[in-house]
PDB file of C-alpha atoms and ligand atoms in Angstrom:
ATOM      1  CA  MET A   1       0.028   0.041  -0.025  1.00  0.00           C
ATOM      2  CA  SER A   2       1.572   3.199  -1.078  1.00  0.00           C
ATOM      3  CA  LEU A   3       0.417   6.483   0.330  1.00  0.00           C
ATOM      4  CA  LYS A   4       2.928   8.562  -1.726  1.00  0.00           C
ATOM      5  CA  GLY A   5       1.667  11.923  -2.754  1.00  0.00           C
ATOM      6  CA  LYS A   6      -0.946  12.036   0.126  1.00  0.00           C
ATOM      7  CA  THR A   7      -0.666  14.365   3.153  1.00  0.00           C
ATOM      8  CA  ALA A   8      -1.804  13.021   6.637  1.00  0.00           C
ATOM      9  CA  ILE A   9      -2.566  15.397   9.665  1.00  0.00           C
ATOM     10  CA  ILE A  10      -2.227  13.459  12.846  1.00  0.00           C
ATOM     11  CA  THR A  11      -3.495  15.396  15.781  1.00  0.00           C
ATOM     12  CA  GLY A  12      -1.694  14.915  19.296  1.00  0.00           C
ATOM     13  CA  SER A  13       1.361  13.060  17.570  1.00  0.00           C
ATOM     14  CA  ASN A  14       4.393  13.976  19.558  1.00  0.00           C
ATOM     15  CA  SER A  15       3.896  10.865  21.639  1.00  0.00           C
ATOM     16  CA  GLY A  16       2.149   7.569  22.124  1.00  0.00           C
ATOM     17  CA  ILE A  17      -0.447   6.439  19.369  1.00  0.00           C
ATOM     18  CA  GLY A  18      -0.301   9.452  17.434  1.00  0.00           C
ATOM     19  CA  LEU A  19       3.498   9.230  16.937  1.00  0.00           C
ATOM     20  CA  GLY A  20       3.256   5.573  16.243  1.00  0.00           C
ATOM     21  CA  VAL A  21       0.505   6.267  13.584  1.00  0.00           C
ATOM     22  CA  ALA A  22       2.469   9.191  12.137  1.00  0.00           C
ATOM     23  CA  ARG A  23       5.408   6.792  11.751  1.00  0.00           C
ATOM     24  CA  GLU A  24       3.316   3.942  10.045  1.00  0.00           C
ATOM     25  CA  VAL A  25       1.547   6.376   7.539  1.00  0.00           C
ATOM     26  CA  ALA A  26       4.996   7.951   6.861  1.00  0.00           C
ATOM     27  CA  LYS A  27       6.528   4.376   6.305  1.00  0.00           C
ATOM     28  CA  ALA A  28       3.682   3.871   3.730  1.00  0.00           C
ATOM     29  CA  GLY A  29       4.997   6.908   1.921  1.00  0.00           C
ATOM     30  CA  ALA A  30       2.668   9.764   3.151  1.00  0.00           C
ATOM     31  CA  ASP A  31       3.829  13.214   3.869  1.00  0.00           C
ATOM     32  CA  VAL A  32       3.093  14.012   7.492  1.00  0.00           C
ATOM     33  CA  VAL A  33       1.823  16.838   9.766  1.00  0.00           C
ATOM     34  CA  LEU A  34       2.665  16.385  13.640  1.00  0.00           C
ATOM     35  CA  ASN A  35       0.889  18.342  16.194  1.00  0.00           C
ATOM     36  CA  SER A  36       0.643  19.063  19.857  1.00  0.00           C
ATOM     37  CA  PHE A  37       0.146  22.189  21.957  1.00  0.00           C
ATOM     38  CA  THR A  38       3.803  22.564  22.884  1.00  0.00           C
ATOM     39  CA  ASP A  39       6.241  24.157  20.607  1.00  0.00           C
ATOM     40  CA  ARG A  40       9.753  22.677  21.714  1.00  0.00           C
ATOM     41  CA  ASP A  41      12.789  21.923  19.685  1.00  0.00           C
ATOM     42  CA  GLU A  42      12.077  18.278  20.339  1.00  0.00           C
ATOM     43  CA  ASP A  43       8.611  18.429  18.802  1.00  0.00           C
ATOM     44  CA  HIS A  44      10.202  19.818  15.495  1.00  0.00           C
ATOM     45  CA  ALA A  45      12.969  17.166  15.781  1.00  0.00           C
ATOM     46  CA  LEU A  46      10.358  14.380  15.704  1.00  0.00           C
ATOM     47  CA  ALA A  47       9.191  15.581  12.261  1.00  0.00           C
ATOM     48  CA  ALA A  48      12.847  16.019  11.021  1.00  0.00           C
ATOM     49  CA  GLU A  49      13.661  12.230  12.187  1.00  0.00           C
ATOM     50  CA  ILE A  50      10.295  10.867  10.438  1.00  0.00           C
ATOM     51  CA  ALA A  51      11.516  12.924   7.148  1.00  0.00           C
ATOM     52  CA  SER A  52      15.066  11.479   7.156  1.00  0.00           C
ATOM     53  CA  GLU A  53      13.926   7.901   8.263  1.00  0.00           C
ATOM     54  CA  PHE A  54      11.162   7.327   5.577  1.00  0.00           C
ATOM     55  CA  GLY A  55      12.114  10.032   2.898  1.00  0.00           C
ATOM     56  CA  VAL A  56       8.686  11.944   3.208  1.00  0.00           C
ATOM     57  CA  ALA A  57       8.047  15.652   3.909  1.00  0.00           C
ATOM     58  CA  ALA A  58       7.276  16.017   7.667  1.00  0.00           C
ATOM     59  CA  ARG A  59       6.325  19.184   9.465  1.00  0.00           C
ATOM     60  CA  TYR A  60       5.276  19.952  13.191  1.00  0.00           C
ATOM     61  CA  ILE A  61       2.551  22.441  13.651  1.00  0.00           C
ATOM     62  CA  GLN A  62       1.773  23.713  17.129  1.00  0.00           C
ATOM     63  CA  ALA A  63      -2.036  24.116  17.820  1.00  0.00           C
ATOM     64  CA  ASP A  64      -3.729  23.732  21.274  1.00  0.00           C
ATOM     65  CA  LEU A  65      -6.766  21.855  20.276  1.00  0.00           C
ATOM     66  CA  SER A  66      -8.854  22.882  23.479  1.00  0.00           C
ATOM     67  CA  ASN A  67      -9.307  25.996  21.415  1.00  0.00           C
ATOM     68  CA  ALA A  68     -11.721  25.952  18.377  1.00  0.00           C
ATOM     69  CA  ASP A  69      -9.935  28.591  16.323  1.00  0.00           C
ATOM     70  CA  ALA A  70      -6.504  26.795  16.949  1.00  0.00           C
ATOM     71  CA  ALA A  71      -7.939  23.517  15.843  1.00  0.00           C
ATOM     72  CA  ARG A  72      -9.174  24.951  12.648  1.00  0.00           C
ATOM     73  CA  SER A  73      -6.110  26.966  11.941  1.00  0.00           C
ATOM     74  CA  LEU A  74      -4.018  23.633  12.165  1.00  0.00           C
ATOM     75  CA  VAL A  75      -5.754  22.360   9.081  1.00  0.00           C
ATOM     76  CA  GLU A  76      -5.477  25.822   7.220  1.00  0.00           C
ATOM     77  CA  LYS A  77      -1.664  25.958   8.185  1.00  0.00           C
ATOM     78  CA  ALA A  78      -1.171  22.380   6.875  1.00  0.00           C
ATOM     79  CA  GLY A  79      -2.666  23.740   3.455  1.00  0.00           C
ATOM     80  CA  CYS A  80      -3.738  20.329   2.499  1.00  0.00           C
ATOM     81  CA  CYS A  81      -5.162  17.186   3.979  1.00  0.00           C
ATOM     82  CA  ASP A  82      -6.000  13.934   2.274  1.00  0.00           C
ATOM     83  CA  ILE A  83      -5.787  11.978   5.481  1.00  0.00           C
ATOM     84  CA  LEU A  84      -7.140  13.479   8.680  1.00  0.00           C
ATOM     85  CA  ILE A  85      -6.367  11.154  11.880  1.00  0.00           C
ATOM     86  CA  ASN A  86      -7.920  12.763  15.005  1.00  0.00           C
ATOM     87  CA  ASN A  87      -6.060  11.367  17.820  1.00  0.00           C
ATOM     88  CA  ALA A  88      -5.246  14.100  20.556  1.00  0.00           C
ATOM     89  CA  GLY A  89      -6.826  13.093  23.906  1.00  0.00           C
ATOM     90  CA  ILE A  90      -6.566  13.370  27.526  1.00  0.00           C
ATOM     91  CA  GLN A  91      -7.909  11.669  30.645  1.00  0.00           C
ATOM     92  CA  HIS A  92      -9.250  12.578  34.091  1.00  0.00           C
ATOM     93  CA  VAL A  93     -10.718   9.980  36.347  1.00  0.00           C
ATOM     94  CA  ALA A  94     -12.965  11.043  39.359  1.00  0.00           C
ATOM     95  CA  PRO A  95     -16.575  10.438  40.526  1.00  0.00           C
ATOM     96  CA  ILE A  96     -19.039  12.458  38.664  1.00  0.00           C
ATOM     97  CA  GLU A  97     -19.756  14.547  41.773  1.00  0.00           C
ATOM     98  CA  ASP A  98     -16.267  15.372  42.260  1.00  0.00           C
ATOM     99  CA  PHE A  99     -15.370  15.686  38.696  1.00  0.00           C
ATOM    100  CA  PRO A 100     -13.861  19.273  38.080  1.00  0.00           C
ATOM    101  CA  THR A 101     -15.865  21.393  35.560  1.00  0.00           C
ATOM    102  CA  ALA A 102     -12.539  22.526  34.072  1.00  0.00           C
ATOM    103  CA  LYS A 103     -11.511  18.998  33.401  1.00  0.00           C
ATOM    104  CA  TRP A 104     -14.878  18.156  31.795  1.00  0.00           C
ATOM    105  CA  ASP A 105     -14.585  21.316  29.594  1.00  0.00           C
ATOM    106  CA  ALA A 106     -11.099  20.389  28.584  1.00  0.00           C
ATOM    107  CA  ILE A 107     -11.809  16.702  27.706  1.00  0.00           C
ATOM    108  CA  ILE A 108     -14.864  17.557  25.701  1.00  0.00           C
ATOM    109  CA  ALA A 109     -12.989  20.226  23.904  1.00  0.00           C
ATOM    110  CA  ILE A 110      -9.865  18.106  23.102  1.00  0.00           C
ATOM    111  CA  ASN A 111     -11.158  14.701  22.722  1.00  0.00           C
ATOM    112  CA  MET A 112     -14.536  15.552  20.905  1.00  0.00           C
ATOM    113  CA  SER A 113     -14.992  19.068  19.833  1.00  0.00           C
ATOM    114  CA  SER A 114     -11.593  19.246  18.090  1.00  0.00           C
ATOM    115  CA  VAL A 115     -12.687  16.522  15.769  1.00  0.00           C
ATOM    116  CA  PHE A 116     -15.584  18.500  14.777  1.00  0.00           C
ATOM    117  CA  HIS A 117     -13.389  21.634  13.950  1.00  0.00           C
ATOM    118  CA  THR A 118     -10.610  19.758  12.135  1.00  0.00           C
ATOM    119  CA  THR A 119     -13.068  17.588  10.130  1.00  0.00           C
ATOM    120  CA  ALA A 120     -15.116  20.746   9.059  1.00  0.00           C
ATOM    121  CA  MET A 121     -11.896  22.288   7.782  1.00  0.00           C
ATOM    122  CA  ALA A 122     -10.360  19.087   6.010  1.00  0.00           C
ATOM    123  CA  LEU A 123     -13.437  17.916   4.076  1.00  0.00           C
ATOM    124  CA  PRO A 124     -13.460  20.654   1.620  1.00  0.00           C
ATOM    125  CA  MET A 125      -9.859  19.880   0.924  1.00  0.00           C
ATOM    126  CA  MET A 126     -10.555  16.220   0.451  1.00  0.00           C
ATOM    127  CA  ARG A 127     -13.356  17.189  -1.867  1.00  0.00           C
ATOM    128  CA  GLN A 128     -11.176  19.365  -3.782  1.00  0.00           C
ATOM    129  CA  ALA A 129      -8.632  16.501  -4.162  1.00  0.00           C
ATOM    130  CA  GLY A 130     -11.274  13.840  -4.989  1.00  0.00           C
ATOM    131  CA  TRP A 131     -10.215  11.486  -2.246  1.00  0.00           C
ATOM    132  CA  GLY A 132     -10.111  11.555   1.686  1.00  0.00           C
ATOM    133  CA  ARG A 133      -9.855   9.660   4.761  1.00  0.00           C
ATOM    134  CA  VAL A 134     -11.082  10.615   8.182  1.00  0.00           C
ATOM    135  CA  ILE A 135      -9.927   8.278  10.902  1.00  0.00           C
ATOM    136  CA  ASN A 136     -10.856   9.071  14.562  1.00  0.00           C
ATOM    137  CA  ILE A 137      -8.880   7.398  17.341  1.00  0.00           C
ATOM    138  CA  ALA A 138     -11.769   6.874  19.718  1.00  0.00           C
ATOM    139  CA  SER A 139     -11.647   4.102  22.388  1.00  0.00           C
ATOM    140  CA  ALA A 140     -13.163   0.934  23.745  1.00  0.00           C
ATOM    141  CA  HIS A 141     -14.742   3.677  25.905  1.00  0.00           C
ATOM    142  CA  GLY A 142     -16.510   4.923  22.727  1.00  0.00           C
ATOM    143  CA  LEU A 143     -18.579   1.693  22.932  1.00  0.00           C
ATOM    144  CA  THR A 144     -18.460   0.840  26.610  1.00  0.00           C
ATOM    145  CA  ALA A 145     -18.218   2.506  29.994  1.00  0.00           C
ATOM    146  CA  SER A 146     -16.146   2.598  33.148  1.00  0.00           C
ATOM    147  CA  PRO A 147     -16.878   4.254  36.432  1.00  0.00           C
ATOM    148  CA  TYR A 148     -15.184   7.647  37.050  1.00  0.00           C
ATOM    149  CA  LYS A 149     -14.453   8.398  33.398  1.00  0.00           C
ATOM    150  CA  SER A 150     -17.714  10.530  32.685  1.00  0.00           C
ATOM    151  CA  ALA A 151     -16.069  13.018  30.298  1.00  0.00           C
ATOM    152  CA  TYR A 152     -13.896  10.640  28.533  1.00  0.00           C
ATOM    153  CA  VAL A 153     -16.651   8.066  27.906  1.00  0.00           C
ATOM    154  CA  ALA A 154     -19.003  10.777  26.849  1.00  0.00           C
ATOM    155  CA  ALA A 155     -16.565  12.482  24.456  1.00  0.00           C
ATOM    156  CA  LYS A 156     -15.495   8.954  23.024  1.00  0.00           C
ATOM    157  CA  HIS A 157     -19.160   7.946  22.458  1.00  0.00           C
ATOM    158  CA  GLY A 158     -19.618  11.367  20.881  1.00  0.00           C
ATOM    159  CA  VAL A 159     -16.591  10.730  18.423  1.00  0.00           C
ATOM    160  CA  VAL A 160     -18.038   7.353  17.390  1.00  0.00           C
ATOM    161  CA  GLY A 161     -21.308   9.056  16.679  1.00  0.00           C
ATOM    162  CA  MET A 162     -19.708  11.972  14.795  1.00  0.00           C
ATOM    163  CA  SER A 163     -17.920   9.401  12.719  1.00  0.00           C
ATOM    164  CA  LYS A 164     -21.104   7.892  11.480  1.00  0.00           C
ATOM    165  CA  VAL A 165     -22.607  11.276  10.645  1.00  0.00           C
ATOM    166  CA  VAL A 166     -19.540  12.248   8.695  1.00  0.00           C
ATOM    167  CA  ALA A 167     -19.637   8.900   6.935  1.00  0.00           C
ATOM    168  CA  LEU A 168     -23.218   9.435   5.857  1.00  0.00           C
ATOM    169  CA  GLU A 169     -22.442  13.169   4.678  1.00  0.00           C
ATOM    170  CA  THR A 170     -19.737  11.921   2.432  1.00  0.00           C
ATOM    171  CA  ALA A 171     -21.223   8.519   1.437  1.00  0.00           C
ATOM    172  CA  ARG A 172     -21.631   9.423  -2.189  1.00  0.00           C
ATOM    173  CA  GLU A 173     -18.081  10.680  -2.419  1.00  0.00           C
ATOM    174  CA  PRO A 174     -14.606   8.928  -2.565  1.00  0.00           C
ATOM    175  CA  ILE A 175     -14.221   9.787   1.148  1.00  0.00           C
ATOM    176  CA  THR A 176     -14.616   7.498   4.242  1.00  0.00           C
ATOM    177  CA  CYS A 177     -14.744   8.175   7.849  1.00  0.00           C
ATOM    178  CA  ASN A 178     -14.322   5.577  10.560  1.00  0.00           C
ATOM    179  CA  ALA A 179     -13.420   5.411  14.329  1.00  0.00           C
ATOM    180  CA  ILE A 180     -10.723   2.994  15.679  1.00  0.00           C
ATOM    181  CA  CYS A 181     -11.479   1.911  19.232  1.00  0.00           C
ATOM    182  CA  PRO A 182      -8.434   0.567  21.073  1.00  0.00           C
ATOM    183  CA  GLY A 183      -8.361  -1.143  24.285  1.00  0.00           C
ATOM    184  CA  TYR A 184      -5.295  -0.559  26.353  1.00  0.00           C
ATOM    185  CA  VAL A 185      -2.166   0.530  24.455  1.00  0.00           C
ATOM    186  CA  LEU A 186       1.120   1.018  26.471  1.00  0.00           C
ATOM    187  CA  THR A 187       1.562   4.935  26.040  1.00  0.00           C
ATOM    188  CA  PRO A 188       2.459   7.679  28.203  1.00  0.00           C
ATOM    189  CA  LEU A 189      -1.302   7.956  28.897  1.00  0.00           C
ATOM    190  CA  VAL A 190      -1.560   4.583  30.258  1.00  0.00           C
ATOM    191  CA  GLU A 191       1.845   4.219  31.855  1.00  0.00           C
ATOM    192  CA  SER A 192       0.834   7.209  34.050  1.00  0.00           C
ATOM    193  CA  GLN A 193      -2.068   5.110  35.249  1.00  0.00           C
ATOM    194  CA  ILE A 194       0.157   2.248  36.458  1.00  0.00           C
ATOM    195  CA  PRO A 195       1.789   3.920  39.580  1.00  0.00           C
ATOM    196  CA  ALA A 196      -1.514   5.683  40.287  1.00  0.00           C
ATOM    197  CA  THR A 197      -3.485   2.444  40.404  1.00  0.00           C
ATOM    198  CA  ALA A 198      -0.706   0.683  42.316  1.00  0.00           C
ATOM    199  CA  LYS A 199      -0.747   3.349  44.983  1.00  0.00           C
ATOM    200  CA  GLU A 200      -4.597   3.295  45.228  1.00  0.00           C
ATOM    201  CA  TYR A 201      -4.804  -0.197  45.627  1.00  0.00           C
ATOM    202  CA  ASN A 202      -1.682  -0.721  47.568  1.00  0.00           C
ATOM    203  CA  ILE A 203      -0.321  -3.178  45.197  1.00  0.00           C
ATOM    204  CA  SER A 204       2.917  -3.656  43.027  1.00  0.00           C
ATOM    205  CA  GLU A 205       3.128  -2.140  39.514  1.00  0.00           C
ATOM    206  CA  GLU A 206       2.919  -5.615  38.011  1.00  0.00           C
ATOM    207  CA  ALA A 207      -0.272  -6.314  39.762  1.00  0.00           C
ATOM    208  CA  ALA A 208      -1.570  -2.839  38.748  1.00  0.00           C
ATOM    209  CA  ILE A 209      -0.791  -3.875  34.929  1.00  0.00           C
ATOM    210  CA  GLY A 210      -2.779  -7.108  35.666  1.00  0.00           C
ATOM    211  CA  MET A 211      -5.702  -4.870  36.957  1.00  0.00           C
ATOM    212  CA  LEU A 212      -5.579  -2.523  34.002  1.00  0.00           C
ATOM    213  CA  LEU A 213      -5.460  -5.641  31.657  1.00  0.00           C
ATOM    214  CA  GLU A 214      -8.460  -7.227  33.536  1.00  0.00           C
ATOM    215  CA  ARG A 215     -10.864  -6.221  30.788  1.00  0.00           C
ATOM    216  CA  GLN A 216      -8.656  -6.979  27.947  1.00  0.00           C
ATOM    217  CA  PRO A 217      -9.291 -10.707  27.373  1.00  0.00           C
ATOM    218  CA  SER A 218      -5.847 -11.177  25.363  1.00  0.00           C
ATOM    219  CA  LYS A 219      -3.986  -9.976  28.462  1.00  0.00           C
ATOM    220  CA  GLU A 220      -1.704  -7.972  26.194  1.00  0.00           C
ATOM    221  CA  PHE A 221      -1.520  -4.328  25.404  1.00  0.00           C
ATOM    222  CA  ALA A 222      -2.044  -3.336  21.761  1.00  0.00           C
ATOM    223  CA  THR A 223       0.909  -1.554  20.209  1.00  0.00           C
ATOM    224  CA  THR A 224       1.084   1.748  18.433  1.00  0.00           C
ATOM    225  CA  GLU A 225       2.432  -0.044  15.332  1.00  0.00           C
ATOM    226  CA  GLN A 226      -0.819  -2.097  15.283  1.00  0.00           C
ATOM    227  CA  LEU A 227      -2.868   1.155  15.417  1.00  0.00           C
ATOM    228  CA  GLY A 228      -0.661   2.622  12.650  1.00  0.00           C
ATOM    229  CA  GLY A 229      -1.226  -0.510  10.558  1.00  0.00           C
ATOM    230  CA  THR A 230      -5.124  -0.287  10.990  1.00  0.00           C
ATOM    231  CA  VAL A 231      -4.974   3.292   9.982  1.00  0.00           C
ATOM    232  CA  VAL A 232      -2.820   2.362   6.746  1.00  0.00           C
ATOM    233  CA  PHE A 233      -5.516  -0.442   6.088  1.00  0.00           C
ATOM    234  CA  LEU A 234      -8.336   2.069   6.268  1.00  0.00           C
ATOM    235  CA  CYS A 235      -6.347   4.249   3.665  1.00  0.00           C
ATOM    236  CA  SER A 236      -6.153   1.337   1.361  1.00  0.00           C
ATOM    237  CA  ASP A 237      -8.495   0.580  -1.582  1.00  0.00           C
ATOM    238  CA  ALA A 238      -9.525  -2.518   0.049  1.00  0.00           C
ATOM    239  CA  ALA A 239     -11.184  -0.416   2.826  1.00  0.00           C
ATOM    240  CA  ALA A 240     -12.866   1.989   0.173  1.00  0.00           C
ATOM    241  CA  GLN A 241     -16.588   0.776   1.184  1.00  0.00           C
ATOM    242  CA  ILE A 242     -15.525   0.576   4.968  1.00  0.00           C
ATOM    243  CA  THR A 243     -17.238   3.799   6.287  1.00  0.00           C
ATOM    244  CA  GLY A 244     -19.173   4.877   9.457  1.00  0.00           C
ATOM    245  CA  THR A 245     -17.753   1.974  11.405  1.00  0.00           C
ATOM    246  CA  ALA A 246     -16.061   1.554  14.744  1.00  0.00           C
ATOM    247  CA  ILE A 247     -13.184  -0.934  14.512  1.00  0.00           C
ATOM    248  CA  SER A 248     -12.114  -2.338  17.863  1.00  0.00           C
ATOM    249  CA  VAL A 249      -8.368  -3.052  18.316  1.00  0.00           C
ATOM    250  CA  ASP A 250      -8.910  -4.236  21.898  1.00  0.00           C
ATOM    251  CA  GLY A 251      -7.861  -7.812  22.348  1.00  0.00           C
ATOM    252  CA  GLY A 252     -11.495  -8.886  22.646  1.00  0.00           C
ATOM    253  CA  TRP A 253     -12.629  -6.208  25.366  1.00  0.00           C
ATOM    254  CA  THR A 254     -15.791  -5.303  23.504  1.00  0.00           C
ATOM    255  CA  ALA A 255     -16.713  -9.031  22.975  1.00  0.00           C
ATOM    256  CA  LEU A 256     -17.324  -9.786  26.443  1.00  0.00           C
TER     257      LEU A 256
HETATM  258  P1  NAD B 301      -0.584  10.246  24.872  1.00  0.00           P
HETATM  259  O1  NAD B 301      -0.762  11.084  26.161  1.00  0.00           O
HETATM  260  O2  NAD B 301       0.761   9.596  24.795  1.00  0.00           O
HETATM  261  O3  NAD B 301      -0.804  11.219  23.633  1.00  0.00           O
HETATM  262  C1  NAD B 301      -1.825  12.140  23.603  1.00  0.00           C
HETATM  263  C2  NAD B 301      -1.520  13.126  22.622  1.00  0.00           C
HETATM  264  O4  NAD B 301      -2.433  14.174  22.530  1.00  0.00           O
HETATM  265  C3  NAD B 301      -0.021  13.953  22.943  1.00  0.00           C
HETATM  266  O5  NAD B 301       0.663  13.991  21.797  1.00  0.00           O
HETATM  267  C4  NAD B 301      -0.389  15.201  23.460  1.00  0.00           C
HETATM  268  O6  NAD B 301       0.524  16.070  23.381  1.00  0.00           O
HETATM  269  C5  NAD B 301      -1.715  15.575  22.756  1.00  0.00           C
HETATM  270  N1  NAD B 301      -2.564  16.470  23.295  1.00  0.00           N
HETATM  271  C6  NAD B 301      -3.063  16.630  24.619  1.00  0.00           C
HETATM  272  N2  NAD B 301      -3.637  17.781  24.759  1.00  0.00           N
HETATM  273  C7  NAD B 301      -3.596  18.430  23.718  1.00  0.00           C
HETATM  274  C8  NAD B 301      -4.139  19.618  23.117  1.00  0.00           C
HETATM  275  N3  NAD B 301      -4.697  20.531  24.059  1.00  0.00           N
HETATM  276  N4  NAD B 301      -3.912  20.047  21.909  1.00  0.00           N
HETATM  277  C9  NAD B 301      -3.073  19.354  20.995  1.00  0.00           C
HETATM  278  N5  NAD B 301      -2.534  18.058  21.341  1.00  0.00           N
HETATM  279  C10 NAD B 301      -2.888  17.666  22.630  1.00  0.00           C
HETATM  280  O7  NAD B 301      -1.719   9.146  24.819  1.00  0.00           O
HETATM  281  P2  NAD B 301      -2.105   8.048  24.030  1.00  0.00           P
HETATM  282  O8  NAD B 301      -2.433   7.055  24.714  1.00  0.00           O
HETATM  283  O9  NAD B 301      -1.176   7.855  22.697  1.00  0.00           O
HETATM  284  O10 NAD B 301      -3.563   8.602  23.556  1.00  0.00           O
HETATM  285  C11 NAD B 301      -3.849   9.009  21.925  1.00  0.00           C
HETATM  286  C12 NAD B 301      -5.375   8.864  21.903  1.00  0.00           C
HETATM  287  O11 NAD B 301      -5.813   7.459  21.792  1.00  0.00           O
HETATM  288  C13 NAD B 301      -6.170   9.465  22.785  1.00  0.00           C
HETATM  289  O12 NAD B 301      -7.287  10.147  22.102  1.00  0.00           O
HETATM  290  C14 NAD B 301      -6.618   8.592  23.731  1.00  0.00           C
HETATM  291  O13 NAD B 301      -7.828   8.713  24.395  1.00  0.00           O
HETATM  292  C15 NAD B 301      -6.781   7.282  22.770  1.00  0.00           C
HETATM  293  N6  NAD B 301      -6.692   6.063  23.474  1.00  0.00           N
HETATM  294  C16 NAD B 301      -5.667   5.583  24.132  1.00  0.00           C
HETATM  295  C17 NAD B 301      -5.679   4.306  24.733  1.00  0.00           C
HETATM  296  C18 NAD B 301      -4.438   3.816  25.506  1.00  0.00           C
HETATM  297  O14 NAD B 301      -4.629   2.801  25.985  1.00  0.00           O
HETATM  298  N7  NAD B 301      -3.437   4.476  25.281  1.00  0.00           N
HETATM  299  C19 NAD B 301      -6.801   3.461  24.633  1.00  0.00           C
HETATM  300  C20 NAD B 301      -7.940   3.992  23.868  1.00  0.00           C
HETATM  301  C21 NAD B 301      -7.835   5.236  23.246  1.00  0.00           C
END
C-alpha cells in the first residue's frame, strides 16, 4: 500500500499512539503533519527524524486543540489534508460529583470538539482532491463505559457518533470516515495510570498492570504499530467501502 503523494495530519502526535500512527503512515509513503500544544525543539525534531527515516516531507505545527480557532487553523496552516487522523486526547478520572468542571470542559474540547473543527476544515480539501480519509482514534470507551470516566466516555461515544454522521454526509464521495476503538495501548497516557493504580490499591506495579488488563481478554496491550497498521489499512483501496464503522483493536474487550 503506497500513500505517496498524500498528506496526513495527525493530531496529538508528539507521543504515544499519534506518533506511532504518524510513523506508520510515513512508512507507507505519506507526507505527515505532526501536532501538539507545545512548541519545543524536540517536537520539531520528531518531524525531522520521520522525514529522514522514511524519505517523506514532515512538519510539526503547534496548535492547542482545546481552542476551536486553533484546531481550525491547524488544518488551514497544513494547507492540504488527504488523511485526517484525529488522535489528540487527555484523561481524568474522578466520581461524577467530584469531577472538576474545568477537566470536563477540557476533555470535551480536546477529545471531541476538536474532531468537529478539524473535520469541518479538512472535508473541503478532500473534496477538492477527490479522495479522503477521516480516521478518529476513539476508544473501547466509545462503545462501553467504566466508572469515574464520565467526560472521557461521553467524548469518545460522541466521536463514534460523529464518525457515523461524517460517513453519511460523504457516502456518495470517495471519502470515508471511521473510528478506531483501541483497548489498552502502552503509551504515556496509560503508563501514568500504572503507579496511580498501584498506589490506590497498595499493590505492585506488575499487579496494577494485571488490573488494567483485566477487561482485555488477550491480556496484552495493543501496540502503536498495530494502530498505525489499522490506519494504513483504512487508507487502502480494500477499505474504500468501509465507512461509518467503529473498528475495535482491543484484544476482545468489547466482545465480553
Ligand atoms: P498520549 O498522552 O501519549 O498522547 C496524547 C497526545 O495528545 C499527545 O501528543 C499530547 O501532546 C496530545 N494533546 C494533549 N492535549 C492536547 C491539546 N490541548 N492540543 C493538542 N494536542 C494535545 O496518549 P495516547 O495513549 O497515545 O492517546 C492517544 C489517543 O488514543 C487519545 O485520544 C486516547 O484517548 C486514545 N486512546 C488511548 C488508549 C491507550 O490505552 N493508550 C486507549 C484507547 C484510546
